[in-house]
PDB file of C-alpha atoms in Angstrom:
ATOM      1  CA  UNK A   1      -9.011 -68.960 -94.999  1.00  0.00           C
ATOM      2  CA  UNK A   2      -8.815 -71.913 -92.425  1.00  0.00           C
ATOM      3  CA  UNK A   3     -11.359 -70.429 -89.821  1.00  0.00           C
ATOM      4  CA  UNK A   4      -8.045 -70.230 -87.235  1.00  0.00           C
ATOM      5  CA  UNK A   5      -6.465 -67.108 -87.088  1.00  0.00           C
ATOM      6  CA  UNK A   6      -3.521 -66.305 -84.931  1.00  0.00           C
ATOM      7  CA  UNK A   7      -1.337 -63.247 -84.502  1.00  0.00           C
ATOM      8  CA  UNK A   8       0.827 -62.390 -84.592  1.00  0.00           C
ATOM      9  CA  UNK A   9       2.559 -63.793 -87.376  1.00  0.00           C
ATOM     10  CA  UNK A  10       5.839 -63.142 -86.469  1.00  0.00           C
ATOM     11  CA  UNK A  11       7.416 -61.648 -83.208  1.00  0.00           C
ATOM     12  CA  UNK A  12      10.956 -61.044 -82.281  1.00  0.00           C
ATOM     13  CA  UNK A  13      11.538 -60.853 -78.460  1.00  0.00           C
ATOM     14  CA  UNK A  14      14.575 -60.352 -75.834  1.00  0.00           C
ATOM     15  CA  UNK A  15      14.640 -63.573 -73.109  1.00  0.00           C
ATOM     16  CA  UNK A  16      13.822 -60.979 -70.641  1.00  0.00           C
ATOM     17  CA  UNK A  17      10.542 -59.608 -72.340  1.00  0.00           C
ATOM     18  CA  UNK A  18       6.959 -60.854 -71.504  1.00  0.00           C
ATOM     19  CA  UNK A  19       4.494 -61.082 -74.898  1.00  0.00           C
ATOM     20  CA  UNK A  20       1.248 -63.151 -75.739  1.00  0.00           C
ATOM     21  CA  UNK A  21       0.146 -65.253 -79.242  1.00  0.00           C
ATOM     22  CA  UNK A  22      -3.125 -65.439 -79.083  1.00  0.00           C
ATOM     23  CA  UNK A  23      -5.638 -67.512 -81.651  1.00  0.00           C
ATOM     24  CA  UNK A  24      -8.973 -67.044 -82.606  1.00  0.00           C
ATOM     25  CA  UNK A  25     -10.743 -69.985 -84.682  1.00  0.00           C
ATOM     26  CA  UNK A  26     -14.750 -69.419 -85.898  1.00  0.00           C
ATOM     27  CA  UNK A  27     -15.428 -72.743 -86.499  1.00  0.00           C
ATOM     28  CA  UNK A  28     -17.564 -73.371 -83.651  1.00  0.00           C
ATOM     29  CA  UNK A  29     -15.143 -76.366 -82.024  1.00  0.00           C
ATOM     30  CA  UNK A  30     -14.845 -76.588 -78.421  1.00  0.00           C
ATOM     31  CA  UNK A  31     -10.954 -77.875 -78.746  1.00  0.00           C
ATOM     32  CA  UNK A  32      -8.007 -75.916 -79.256  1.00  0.00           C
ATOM     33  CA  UNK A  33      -4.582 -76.947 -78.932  1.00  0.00           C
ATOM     34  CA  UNK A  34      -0.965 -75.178 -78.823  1.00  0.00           C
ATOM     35  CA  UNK A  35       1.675 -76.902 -80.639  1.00  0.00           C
ATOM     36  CA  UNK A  36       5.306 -75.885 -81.611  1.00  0.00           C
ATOM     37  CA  UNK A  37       6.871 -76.957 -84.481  1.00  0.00           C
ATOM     38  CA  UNK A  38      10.856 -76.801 -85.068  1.00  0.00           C
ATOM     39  CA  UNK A  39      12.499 -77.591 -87.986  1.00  0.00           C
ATOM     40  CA  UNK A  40      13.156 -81.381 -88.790  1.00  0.00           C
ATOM     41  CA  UNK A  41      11.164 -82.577 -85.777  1.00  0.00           C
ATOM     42  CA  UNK A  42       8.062 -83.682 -85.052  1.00  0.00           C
ATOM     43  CA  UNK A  43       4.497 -80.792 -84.234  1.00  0.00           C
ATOM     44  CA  UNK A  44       4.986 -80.767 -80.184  1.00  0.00           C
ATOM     45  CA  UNK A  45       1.496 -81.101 -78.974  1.00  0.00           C
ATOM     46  CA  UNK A  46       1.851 -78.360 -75.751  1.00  0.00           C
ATOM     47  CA  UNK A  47      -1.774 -77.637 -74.523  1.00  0.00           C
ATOM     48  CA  UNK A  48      -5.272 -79.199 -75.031  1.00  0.00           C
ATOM     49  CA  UNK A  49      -8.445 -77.300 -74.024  1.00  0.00           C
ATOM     50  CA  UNK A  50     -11.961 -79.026 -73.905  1.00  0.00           C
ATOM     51  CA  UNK A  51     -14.439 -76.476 -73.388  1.00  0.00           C
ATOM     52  CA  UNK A  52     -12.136 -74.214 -71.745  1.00  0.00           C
ATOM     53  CA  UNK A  53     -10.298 -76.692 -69.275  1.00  0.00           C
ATOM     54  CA  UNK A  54      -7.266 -77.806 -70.096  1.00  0.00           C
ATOM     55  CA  UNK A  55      -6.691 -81.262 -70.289  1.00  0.00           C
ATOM     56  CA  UNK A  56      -3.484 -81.800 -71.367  1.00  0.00           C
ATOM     57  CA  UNK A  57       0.075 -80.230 -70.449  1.00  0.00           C
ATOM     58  CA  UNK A  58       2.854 -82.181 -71.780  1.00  0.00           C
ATOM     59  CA  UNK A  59       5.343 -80.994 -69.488  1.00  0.00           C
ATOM     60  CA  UNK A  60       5.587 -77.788 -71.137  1.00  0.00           C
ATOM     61  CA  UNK A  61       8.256 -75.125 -68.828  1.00  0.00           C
ATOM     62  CA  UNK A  62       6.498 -72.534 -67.110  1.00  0.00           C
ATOM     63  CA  UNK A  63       7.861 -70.141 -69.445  1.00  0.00           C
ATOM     64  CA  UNK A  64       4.911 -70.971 -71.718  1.00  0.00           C
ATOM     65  CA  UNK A  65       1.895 -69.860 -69.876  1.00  0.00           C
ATOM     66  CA  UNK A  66      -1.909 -70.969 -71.876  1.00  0.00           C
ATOM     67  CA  UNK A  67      -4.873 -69.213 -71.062  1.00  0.00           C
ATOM     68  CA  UNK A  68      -8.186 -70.284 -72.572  1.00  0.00           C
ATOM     69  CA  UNK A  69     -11.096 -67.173 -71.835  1.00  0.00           C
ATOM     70  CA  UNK A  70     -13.843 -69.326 -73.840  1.00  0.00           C
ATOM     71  CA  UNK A  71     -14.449 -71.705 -76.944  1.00  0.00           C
ATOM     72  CA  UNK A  72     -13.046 -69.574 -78.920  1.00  0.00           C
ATOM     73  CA  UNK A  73      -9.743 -68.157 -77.687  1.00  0.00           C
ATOM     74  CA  UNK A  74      -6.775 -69.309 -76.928  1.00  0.00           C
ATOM     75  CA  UNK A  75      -3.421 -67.243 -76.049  1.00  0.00           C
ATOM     76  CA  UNK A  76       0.124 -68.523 -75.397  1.00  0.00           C
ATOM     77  CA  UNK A  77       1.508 -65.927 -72.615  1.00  0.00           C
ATOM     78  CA  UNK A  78       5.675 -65.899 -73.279  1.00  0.00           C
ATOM     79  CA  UNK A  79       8.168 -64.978 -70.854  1.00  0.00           C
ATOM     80  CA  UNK A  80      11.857 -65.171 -69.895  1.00  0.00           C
ATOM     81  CA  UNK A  81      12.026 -67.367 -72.876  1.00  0.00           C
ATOM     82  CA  UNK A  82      15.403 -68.865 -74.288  1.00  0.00           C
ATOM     83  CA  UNK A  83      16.864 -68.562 -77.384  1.00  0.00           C
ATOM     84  CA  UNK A  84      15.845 -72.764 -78.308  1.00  0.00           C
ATOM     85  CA  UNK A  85      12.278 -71.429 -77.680  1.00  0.00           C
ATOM     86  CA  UNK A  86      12.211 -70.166 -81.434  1.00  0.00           C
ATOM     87  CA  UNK A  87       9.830 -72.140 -83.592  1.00  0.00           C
ATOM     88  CA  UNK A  88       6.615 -71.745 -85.524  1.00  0.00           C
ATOM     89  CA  UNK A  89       3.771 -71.679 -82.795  1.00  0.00           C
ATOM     90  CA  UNK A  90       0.507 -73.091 -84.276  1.00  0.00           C
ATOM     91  CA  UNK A  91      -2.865 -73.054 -83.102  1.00  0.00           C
ATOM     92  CA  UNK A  92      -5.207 -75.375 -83.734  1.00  0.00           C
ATOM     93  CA  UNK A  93      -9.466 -76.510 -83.178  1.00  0.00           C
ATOM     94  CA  UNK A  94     -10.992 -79.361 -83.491  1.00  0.00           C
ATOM     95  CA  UNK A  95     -14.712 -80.731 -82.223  1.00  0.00           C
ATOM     96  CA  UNK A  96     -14.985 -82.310 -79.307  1.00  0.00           C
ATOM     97  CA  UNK A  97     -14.607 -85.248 -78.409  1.00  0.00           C
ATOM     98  CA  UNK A  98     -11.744 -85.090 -81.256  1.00  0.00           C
ATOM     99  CA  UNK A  99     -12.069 -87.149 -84.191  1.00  0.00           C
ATOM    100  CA  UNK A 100      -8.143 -86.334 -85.474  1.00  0.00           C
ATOM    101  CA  UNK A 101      -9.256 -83.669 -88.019  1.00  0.00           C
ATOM    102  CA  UNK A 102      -7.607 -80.682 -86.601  1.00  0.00           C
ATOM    103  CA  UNK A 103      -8.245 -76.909 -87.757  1.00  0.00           C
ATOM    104  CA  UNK A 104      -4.894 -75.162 -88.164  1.00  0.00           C
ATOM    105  CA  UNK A 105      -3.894 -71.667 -88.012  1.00  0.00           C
ATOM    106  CA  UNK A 106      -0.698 -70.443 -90.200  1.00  0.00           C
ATOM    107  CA  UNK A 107       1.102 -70.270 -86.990  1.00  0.00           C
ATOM    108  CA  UNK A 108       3.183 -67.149 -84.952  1.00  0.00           C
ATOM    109  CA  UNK A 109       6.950 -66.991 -86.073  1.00  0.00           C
ATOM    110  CA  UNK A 110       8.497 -66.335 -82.841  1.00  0.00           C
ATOM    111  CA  UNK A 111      12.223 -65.623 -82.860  1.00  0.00           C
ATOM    112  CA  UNK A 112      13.836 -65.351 -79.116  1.00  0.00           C
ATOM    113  CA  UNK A 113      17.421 -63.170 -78.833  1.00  0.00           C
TER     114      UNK A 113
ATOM    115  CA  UNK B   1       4.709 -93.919 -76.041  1.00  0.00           C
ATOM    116  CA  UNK B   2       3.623 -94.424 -79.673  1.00  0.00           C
ATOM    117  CA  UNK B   3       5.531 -92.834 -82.440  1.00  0.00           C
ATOM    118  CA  UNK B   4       5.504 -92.020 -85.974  1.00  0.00           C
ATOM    119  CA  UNK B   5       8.309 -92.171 -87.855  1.00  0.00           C
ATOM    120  CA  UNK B   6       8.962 -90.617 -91.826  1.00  0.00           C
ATOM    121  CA  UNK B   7      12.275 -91.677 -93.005  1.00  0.00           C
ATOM    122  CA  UNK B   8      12.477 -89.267 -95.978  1.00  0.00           C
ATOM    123  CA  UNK B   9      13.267 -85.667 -94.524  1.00  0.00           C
ATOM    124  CA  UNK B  10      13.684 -84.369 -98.545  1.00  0.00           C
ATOM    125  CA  UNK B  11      12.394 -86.060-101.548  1.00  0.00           C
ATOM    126  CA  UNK B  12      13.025 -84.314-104.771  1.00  0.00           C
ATOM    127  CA  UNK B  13      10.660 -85.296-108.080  1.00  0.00           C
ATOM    128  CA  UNK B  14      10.265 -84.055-111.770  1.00  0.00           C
ATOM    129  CA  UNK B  15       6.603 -83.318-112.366  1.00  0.00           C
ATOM    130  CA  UNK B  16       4.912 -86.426-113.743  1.00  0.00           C
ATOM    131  CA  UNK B  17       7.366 -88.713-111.662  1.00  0.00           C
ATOM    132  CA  UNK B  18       5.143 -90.803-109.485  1.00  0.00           C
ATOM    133  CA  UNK B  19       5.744 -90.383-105.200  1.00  0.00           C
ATOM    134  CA  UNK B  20       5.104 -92.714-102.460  1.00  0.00           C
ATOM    135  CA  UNK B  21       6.193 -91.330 -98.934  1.00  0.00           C
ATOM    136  CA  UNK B  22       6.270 -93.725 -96.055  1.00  0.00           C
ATOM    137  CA  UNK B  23       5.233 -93.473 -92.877  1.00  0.00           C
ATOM    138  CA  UNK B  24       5.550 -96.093 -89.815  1.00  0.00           C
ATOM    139  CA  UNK B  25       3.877 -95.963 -86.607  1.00  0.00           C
ATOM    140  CA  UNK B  26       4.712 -97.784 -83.369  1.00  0.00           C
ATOM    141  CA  UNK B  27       1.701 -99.014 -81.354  1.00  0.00           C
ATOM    142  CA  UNK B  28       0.049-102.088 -81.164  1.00  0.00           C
ATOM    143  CA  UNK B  29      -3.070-100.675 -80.766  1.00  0.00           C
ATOM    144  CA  UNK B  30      -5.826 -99.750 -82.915  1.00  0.00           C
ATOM    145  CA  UNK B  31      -5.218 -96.695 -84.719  1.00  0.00           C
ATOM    146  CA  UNK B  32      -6.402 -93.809 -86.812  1.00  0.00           C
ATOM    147  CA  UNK B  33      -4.150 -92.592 -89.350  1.00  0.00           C
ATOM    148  CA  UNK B  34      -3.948 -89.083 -91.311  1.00  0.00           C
ATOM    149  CA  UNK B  35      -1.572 -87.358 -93.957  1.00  0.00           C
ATOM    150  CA  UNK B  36      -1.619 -83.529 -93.433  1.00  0.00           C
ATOM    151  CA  UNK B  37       0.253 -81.396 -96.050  1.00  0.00           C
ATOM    152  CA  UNK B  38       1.342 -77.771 -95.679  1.00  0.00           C
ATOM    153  CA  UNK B  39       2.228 -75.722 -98.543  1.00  0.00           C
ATOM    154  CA  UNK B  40       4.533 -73.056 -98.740  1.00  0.00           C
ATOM    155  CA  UNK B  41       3.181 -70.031 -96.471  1.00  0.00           C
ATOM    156  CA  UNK B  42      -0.051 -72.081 -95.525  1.00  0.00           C
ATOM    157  CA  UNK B  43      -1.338 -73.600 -92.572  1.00  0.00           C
ATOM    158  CA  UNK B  44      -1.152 -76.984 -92.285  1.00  0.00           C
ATOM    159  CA  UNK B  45      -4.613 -78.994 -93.614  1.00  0.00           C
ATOM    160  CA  UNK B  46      -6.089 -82.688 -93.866  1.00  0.00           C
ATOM    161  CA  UNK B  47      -5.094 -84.508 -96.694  1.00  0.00           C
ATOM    162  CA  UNK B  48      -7.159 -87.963 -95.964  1.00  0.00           C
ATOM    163  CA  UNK B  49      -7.676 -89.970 -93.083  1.00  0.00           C
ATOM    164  CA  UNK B  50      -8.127 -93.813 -92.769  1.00  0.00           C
ATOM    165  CA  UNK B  51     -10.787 -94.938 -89.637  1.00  0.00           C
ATOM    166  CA  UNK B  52     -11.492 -98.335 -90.971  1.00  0.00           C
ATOM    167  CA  UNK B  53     -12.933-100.267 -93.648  1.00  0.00           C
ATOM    168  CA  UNK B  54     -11.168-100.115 -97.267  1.00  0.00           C
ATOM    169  CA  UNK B  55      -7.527 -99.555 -96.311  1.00  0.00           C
ATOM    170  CA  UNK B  56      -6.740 -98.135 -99.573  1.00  0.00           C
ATOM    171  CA  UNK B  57      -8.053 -94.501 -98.920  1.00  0.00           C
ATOM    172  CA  UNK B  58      -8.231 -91.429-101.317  1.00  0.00           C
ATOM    173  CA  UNK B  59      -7.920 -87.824-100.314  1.00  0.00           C
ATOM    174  CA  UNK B  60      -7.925 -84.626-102.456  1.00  0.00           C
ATOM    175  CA  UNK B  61      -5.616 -83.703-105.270  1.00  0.00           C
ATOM    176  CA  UNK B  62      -5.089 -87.433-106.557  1.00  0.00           C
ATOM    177  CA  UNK B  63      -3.663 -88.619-103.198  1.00  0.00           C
ATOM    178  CA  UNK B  64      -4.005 -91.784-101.754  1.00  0.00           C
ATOM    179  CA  UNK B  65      -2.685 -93.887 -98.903  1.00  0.00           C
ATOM    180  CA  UNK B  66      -2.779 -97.700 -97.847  1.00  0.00           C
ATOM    181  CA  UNK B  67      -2.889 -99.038 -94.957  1.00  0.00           C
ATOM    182  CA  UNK B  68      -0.983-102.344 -94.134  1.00  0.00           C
ATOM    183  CA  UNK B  69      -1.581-102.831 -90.458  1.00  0.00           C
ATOM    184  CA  UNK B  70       1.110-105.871 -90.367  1.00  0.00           C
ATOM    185  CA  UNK B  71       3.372-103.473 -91.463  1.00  0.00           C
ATOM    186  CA  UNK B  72       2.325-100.883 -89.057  1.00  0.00           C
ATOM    187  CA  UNK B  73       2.218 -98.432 -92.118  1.00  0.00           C
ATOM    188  CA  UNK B  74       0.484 -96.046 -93.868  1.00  0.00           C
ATOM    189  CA  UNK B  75       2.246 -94.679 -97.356  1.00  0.00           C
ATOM    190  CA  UNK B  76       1.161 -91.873 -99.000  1.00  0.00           C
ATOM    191  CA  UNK B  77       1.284 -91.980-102.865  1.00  0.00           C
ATOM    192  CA  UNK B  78       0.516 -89.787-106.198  1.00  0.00           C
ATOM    193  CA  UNK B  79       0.611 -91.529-109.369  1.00  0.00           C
ATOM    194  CA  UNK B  80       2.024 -88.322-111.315  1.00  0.00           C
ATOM    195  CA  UNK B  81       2.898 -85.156-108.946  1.00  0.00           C
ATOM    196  CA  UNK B  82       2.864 -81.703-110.519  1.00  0.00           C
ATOM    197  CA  UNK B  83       4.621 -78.609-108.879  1.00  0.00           C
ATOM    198  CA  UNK B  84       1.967 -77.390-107.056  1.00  0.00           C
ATOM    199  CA  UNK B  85       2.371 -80.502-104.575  1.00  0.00           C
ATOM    200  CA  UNK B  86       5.679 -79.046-103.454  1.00  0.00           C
ATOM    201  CA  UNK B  87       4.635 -78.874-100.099  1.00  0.00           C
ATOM    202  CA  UNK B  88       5.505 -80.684 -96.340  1.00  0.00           C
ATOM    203  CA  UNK B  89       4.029 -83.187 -95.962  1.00  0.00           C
ATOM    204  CA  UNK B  90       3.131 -85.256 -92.228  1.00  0.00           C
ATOM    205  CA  UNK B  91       2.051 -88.320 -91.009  1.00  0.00           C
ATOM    206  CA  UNK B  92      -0.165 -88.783 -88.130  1.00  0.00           C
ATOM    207  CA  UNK B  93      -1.349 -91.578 -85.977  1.00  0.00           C
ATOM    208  CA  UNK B  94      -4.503 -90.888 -83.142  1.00  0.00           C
ATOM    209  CA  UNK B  95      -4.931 -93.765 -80.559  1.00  0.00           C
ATOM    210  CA  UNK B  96      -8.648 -94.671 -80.463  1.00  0.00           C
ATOM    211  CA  UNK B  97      -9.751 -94.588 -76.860  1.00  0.00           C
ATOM    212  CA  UNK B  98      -9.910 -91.911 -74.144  1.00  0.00           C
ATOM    213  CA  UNK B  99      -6.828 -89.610 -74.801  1.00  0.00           C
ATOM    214  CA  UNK B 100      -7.444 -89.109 -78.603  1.00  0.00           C
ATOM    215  CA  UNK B 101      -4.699 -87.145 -79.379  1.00  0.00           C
ATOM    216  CA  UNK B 102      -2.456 -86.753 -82.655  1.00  0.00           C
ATOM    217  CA  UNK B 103       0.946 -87.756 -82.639  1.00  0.00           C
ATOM    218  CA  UNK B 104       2.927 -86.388 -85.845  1.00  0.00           C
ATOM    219  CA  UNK B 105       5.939 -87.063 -87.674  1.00  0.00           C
ATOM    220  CA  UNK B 106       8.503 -84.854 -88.198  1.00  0.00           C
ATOM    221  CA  UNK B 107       7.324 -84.790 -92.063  1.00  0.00           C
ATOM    222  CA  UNK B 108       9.044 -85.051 -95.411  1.00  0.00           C
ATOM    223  CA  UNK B 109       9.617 -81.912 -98.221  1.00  0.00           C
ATOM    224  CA  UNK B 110       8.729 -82.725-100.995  1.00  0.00           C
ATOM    225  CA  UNK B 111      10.058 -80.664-103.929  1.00  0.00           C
ATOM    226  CA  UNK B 112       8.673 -81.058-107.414  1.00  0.00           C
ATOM    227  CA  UNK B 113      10.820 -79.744-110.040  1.00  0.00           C
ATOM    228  CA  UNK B 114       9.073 -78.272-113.469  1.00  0.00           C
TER     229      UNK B 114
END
Protein backbone atom coordinates (compact mmCIF):
# COMPACT_ATOMS: atom_id res chain seq x y z
CA UNK A 1 0.00 0.00 0.00
CA UNK A 2 1.85 3.24 -1.21
CA UNK A 3 -0.73 5.82 0.26
CA UNK A 4 -1.48 6.82 -3.76
CA UNK A 5 -4.26 5.24 -5.18
CA UNK A 6 -5.46 5.78 -8.68
CA UNK A 7 -8.22 4.26 -10.77
CA UNK A 8 -8.76 3.11 -12.73
CA UNK A 9 -6.28 0.63 -13.37
CA UNK A 10 -6.86 0.02 -16.74
CA UNK A 11 -9.24 1.73 -19.34
CA UNK A 12 -9.75 1.07 -22.95
CA UNK A 13 -11.23 4.09 -24.87
CA UNK A 14 -12.30 5.11 -28.64
CA UNK A 15 -10.27 8.62 -29.79
CA UNK A 16 -13.65 10.08 -29.84
CA UNK A 17 -14.66 9.25 -26.13
CA UNK A 18 -14.18 11.68 -23.13
CA UNK A 19 -13.03 9.70 -19.61
CA UNK A 20 -11.15 10.87 -16.35
CA UNK A 21 -8.07 9.01 -14.12
CA UNK A 22 -8.30 10.36 -11.14
CA UNK A 23 -5.73 9.79 -7.94
CA UNK A 24 -6.18 9.96 -4.47
CA UNK A 25 -2.90 9.87 -2.16
CA UNK A 26 -3.42 10.01 2.03
CA UNK A 27 -0.19 10.96 2.77
CA UNK A 28 -0.84 14.39 3.70
CA UNK A 29 1.62 16.05 0.76
CA UNK A 30 0.57 19.13 -0.83
CA UNK A 31 2.30 17.97 -4.38
CA UNK A 32 0.97 15.78 -6.87
CA UNK A 33 2.18 15.25 -10.21
CA UNK A 34 0.88 13.43 -13.56
CA UNK A 35 3.41 11.58 -15.42
CA UNK A 36 3.19 9.10 -18.42
CA UNK A 37 5.37 6.48 -18.87
CA UNK A 38 5.86 4.53 -22.36
CA UNK A 39 7.80 1.73 -22.86
CA UNK A 40 11.68 2.21 -23.30
CA UNK A 41 11.51 5.94 -22.58
CA UNK A 42 11.95 8.06 -19.99
CA UNK A 43 8.60 8.94 -16.87
CA UNK A 44 7.18 12.25 -18.79
CA UNK A 45 6.69 14.63 -15.99
CA UNK A 46 3.04 16.27 -17.41
CA UNK A 47 1.55 18.32 -14.45
CA UNK A 48 2.81 19.68 -11.06
CA UNK A 49 0.35 20.95 -8.41
CA UNK A 50 1.54 22.92 -5.23
CA UNK A 51 -1.28 23.29 -3.03
CA UNK A 52 -3.72 23.06 -5.70
CA UNK A 53 -2.10 25.46 -8.39
CA UNK A 54 -0.45 24.11 -10.95
CA UNK A 55 2.89 25.02 -11.53
CA UNK A 56 4.11 23.17 -14.14
CA UNK A 57 2.71 22.15 -17.74
CA UNK A 58 5.29 20.75 -19.90
CA UNK A 59 3.63 21.42 -23.02
CA UNK A 60 1.27 18.73 -22.54
CA UNK A 61 -1.74 18.80 -25.78
CA UNK A 62 -4.95 19.94 -24.68
CA UNK A 63 -6.20 16.57 -25.02
CA UNK A 64 -4.93 15.95 -21.48
CA UNK A 65 -6.94 18.17 -19.30
CA UNK A 66 -5.60 18.19 -15.07
CA UNK A 67 -7.83 19.27 -12.55
CA UNK A 68 -6.65 19.52 -8.95
CA UNK A 69 -10.11 20.02 -6.40
CA UNK A 70 -7.69 20.05 -3.19
CA UNK A 71 -4.44 18.46 -1.58
CA UNK A 72 -5.57 15.48 -2.10
CA UNK A 73 -6.98 14.87 -5.57
CA UNK A 74 -5.86 14.92 -8.65
CA UNK A 75 -7.74 13.74 -12.03
CA UNK A 76 -6.40 13.54 -15.61
CA UNK A 77 -9.66 14.50 -17.82
CA UNK A 78 -9.00 12.46 -21.46
CA UNK A 79 -10.46 13.34 -24.63
CA UNK A 80 -10.23 12.95 -28.42
CA UNK A 81 -7.11 11.14 -27.57
CA UNK A 82 -4.86 9.30 -30.25
CA UNK A 83 -3.89 6.01 -30.48
CA UNK A 84 0.24 7.12 -29.33
CA UNK A 85 -1.60 8.41 -26.19
CA UNK A 86 -1.45 4.74 -24.73
CA UNK A 87 0.90 4.44 -21.79
CA UNK A 88 0.88 3.75 -18.08
CA UNK A 89 -0.46 7.06 -16.42
CA UNK A 90 1.04 7.45 -12.89
CA UNK A 91 0.23 9.62 -10.17
CA UNK A 92 2.36 10.75 -7.84
CA UNK A 93 2.76 13.13 -4.11
CA UNK A 94 5.36 14.45 -2.67
CA UNK A 95 5.79 17.34 0.29
CA UNK A 96 6.19 20.53 -0.56
CA UNK A 97 8.64 22.26 -1.34
CA UNK A 98 9.81 18.75 -2.97
CA UNK A 99 12.73 17.10 -1.67
CA UNK A 100 12.84 14.32 -4.83
CA UNK A 101 11.15 11.53 -2.78
CA UNK A 102 8.05 11.08 -4.74
CA UNK A 103 4.89 8.91 -3.60
CA UNK A 104 3.77 6.74 -6.52
CA UNK A 105 0.57 5.24 -7.39
CA UNK A 106 0.55 1.78 -9.53
CA UNK A 107 -0.56 3.86 -12.37
CA UNK A 108 -3.96 3.74 -14.94
CA UNK A 109 -3.31 1.40 -18.04
CA UNK A 110 -4.90 3.40 -20.63
CA UNK A 111 -5.16 1.82 -24.07
CA UNK A 112 -6.57 4.39 -26.92
CA UNK A 113 -8.32 2.58 -30.29
CA UNK B 1 17.90 20.77 -20.47
CA UNK B 2 19.54 18.21 -18.15
CA UNK B 3 19.25 14.57 -18.88
CA UNK B 4 19.75 11.23 -17.54
CA UNK B 5 20.85 8.69 -19.48
CA UNK B 6 20.89 4.47 -18.59
CA UNK B 7 22.65 2.69 -21.29
CA UNK B 8 21.49 -0.83 -20.32
CA UNK B 9 17.71 -1.18 -21.46
CA UNK B 10 17.98 -5.27 -20.35
CA UNK B 11 20.48 -6.78 -18.11
CA UNK B 12 20.07 -10.43 -17.48
CA UNK B 13 21.91 -12.09 -14.10
CA UNK B 14 22.02 -15.59 -12.36
CA UNK B 15 21.16 -15.10 -8.71
CA UNK B 16 24.36 -14.55 -6.73
CA UNK B 17 26.00 -12.77 -9.85
CA UNK B 18 26.93 -9.34 -8.64
CA UNK B 19 25.08 -6.02 -10.74
CA UNK B 20 26.21 -2.57 -11.21
CA UNK B 21 23.79 -0.43 -13.46
CA UNK B 22 24.99 2.91 -14.65
CA UNK B 23 23.52 5.92 -14.83
CA UNK B 24 24.90 9.41 -16.32
CA UNK B 25 23.46 12.71 -15.93
CA UNK B 26 24.09 15.88 -17.94
CA UNK B 27 24.20 19.12 -15.90
CA UNK B 28 26.81 21.00 -14.53
CA UNK B 29 25.03 21.91 -11.73
CA UNK B 30 24.64 20.67 -8.35
CA UNK B 31 22.51 17.78 -8.16
CA UNK B 32 20.44 15.32 -6.21
CA UNK B 33 20.45 11.90 -7.34
CA UNK B 34 17.91 8.85 -6.71
CA UNK B 35 17.50 5.10 -7.90
CA UNK B 36 13.76 4.15 -7.93
CA UNK B 37 12.90 0.46 -8.65
CA UNK B 38 9.52 -0.94 -9.68
CA UNK B 39 8.73 -4.47 -9.40
CA UNK B 40 6.57 -6.43 -11.39
CA UNK B 41 2.81 -5.12 -10.86
CA UNK B 42 4.04 -2.42 -8.26
CA UNK B 43 4.26 1.13 -8.18
CA UNK B 44 7.32 2.56 -8.56
CA UNK B 45 9.29 3.37 -4.92
CA UNK B 46 12.66 5.03 -3.58
CA UNK B 47 15.46 2.92 -3.54
CA UNK B 48 18.19 5.54 -1.99
CA UNK B 49 18.97 8.95 -2.62
CA UNK B 50 22.38 10.79 -2.44
CA UNK B 51 22.03 14.83 -1.14
CA UNK B 52 25.59 15.19 -0.11
CA UNK B 53 28.18 14.10 2.14
CA UNK B 54 29.51 10.31 1.82
CA UNK B 55 29.04 9.65 -1.90
CA UNK B 56 28.96 6.05 -1.40
CA UNK B 57 25.22 5.72 -0.30
CA UNK B 58 23.19 2.59 0.83
CA UNK B 59 19.52 2.01 0.30
CA UNK B 60 17.31 -1.01 1.18
CA UNK B 61 17.70 -4.59 0.09
CA UNK B 62 21.68 -4.50 -0.06
CA UNK B 63 21.74 -1.66 -2.64
CA UNK B 64 24.13 0.87 -2.95
CA UNK B 65 25.21 3.64 -5.28
CA UNK B 66 28.36 5.99 -5.70
CA UNK B 67 28.57 9.01 -6.69
CA UNK B 68 31.55 10.28 -8.88
CA UNK B 69 30.63 13.83 -9.67
CA UNK B 70 33.71 14.10 -12.31
CA UNK B 71 32.11 11.48 -13.94
CA UNK B 72 28.74 12.96 -13.75
CA UNK B 73 27.54 9.46 -12.46
CA UNK B 74 25.76 7.67 -10.13
CA UNK B 75 25.92 3.55 -10.46
CA UNK B 76 23.78 1.47 -8.77
CA UNK B 77 25.27 -1.86 -7.48
CA UNK B 78 24.33 -5.27 -5.49
CA UNK B 79 27.09 -7.40 -4.48
CA UNK B 80 24.95 -10.75 -4.99
CA UNK B 81 21.26 -10.18 -6.56
CA UNK B 82 18.61 -12.80 -5.84
CA UNK B 83 15.34 -13.14 -7.97
CA UNK B 84 13.28 -11.10 -6.12
CA UNK B 85 15.33 -7.95 -7.50
CA UNK B 86 13.93 -8.68 -10.94
CA UNK B 87 12.47 -5.49 -11.18
CA UNK B 88 12.90 -1.88 -13.41
CA UNK B 89 14.94 -0.12 -12.26
CA UNK B 90 15.44 4.17 -12.84
CA UNK B 91 17.73 6.73 -12.38
CA UNK B 92 16.91 10.16 -11.38
CA UNK B 93 18.61 13.46 -11.14
CA UNK B 94 16.63 16.74 -9.21
CA UNK B 95 18.34 20.18 -9.85
CA UNK B 96 18.75 21.89 -6.45
CA UNK B 97 17.28 25.35 -6.73
CA UNK B 98 13.81 26.76 -7.48
CA UNK B 99 12.23 24.27 -10.03
CA UNK B 100 13.05 21.02 -8.06
CA UNK B 101 11.80 18.67 -10.27
CA UNK B 102 12.83 14.92 -11.16
CA UNK B 103 14.12 14.12 -14.37
CA UNK B 104 14.20 10.16 -15.01
CA UNK B 105 15.79 7.79 -17.17
CA UNK B 106 14.20 5.63 -19.30
CA UNK B 107 15.39 2.68 -16.79
CA UNK B 108 17.00 -0.70 -17.19
CA UNK B 109 15.15 -4.48 -16.60
CA UNK B 110 16.80 -6.26 -14.79
CA UNK B 111 16.06 -10.01 -14.90
CA UNK B 112 17.52 -12.39 -12.36
CA UNK B 113 17.46 -15.88 -13.36
CA UNK B 114 17.13 -18.77 -10.44
Amino acid sequence: ETGVTQTPRHLVMGMTNKKSLKCEQHLGHNAMYWYKQSAKKPLELMFVYNFKEQTENNSVPSRFSPECPNSSHLFLHLHTLQPEDSALYLCASSQDPPNGELFFGEGSRLTVL
Amino acid sequence: AQSVSQHNHHVILSEAASLELGCNYSYGGTVNLFWYVQYPGQHLQLLLKYFSGDPLVKGIKGFEAEFIKSKFSFNLRKPSVQWSDTAEYFCAVMLSGSARQLTFGSGTQLTVLP
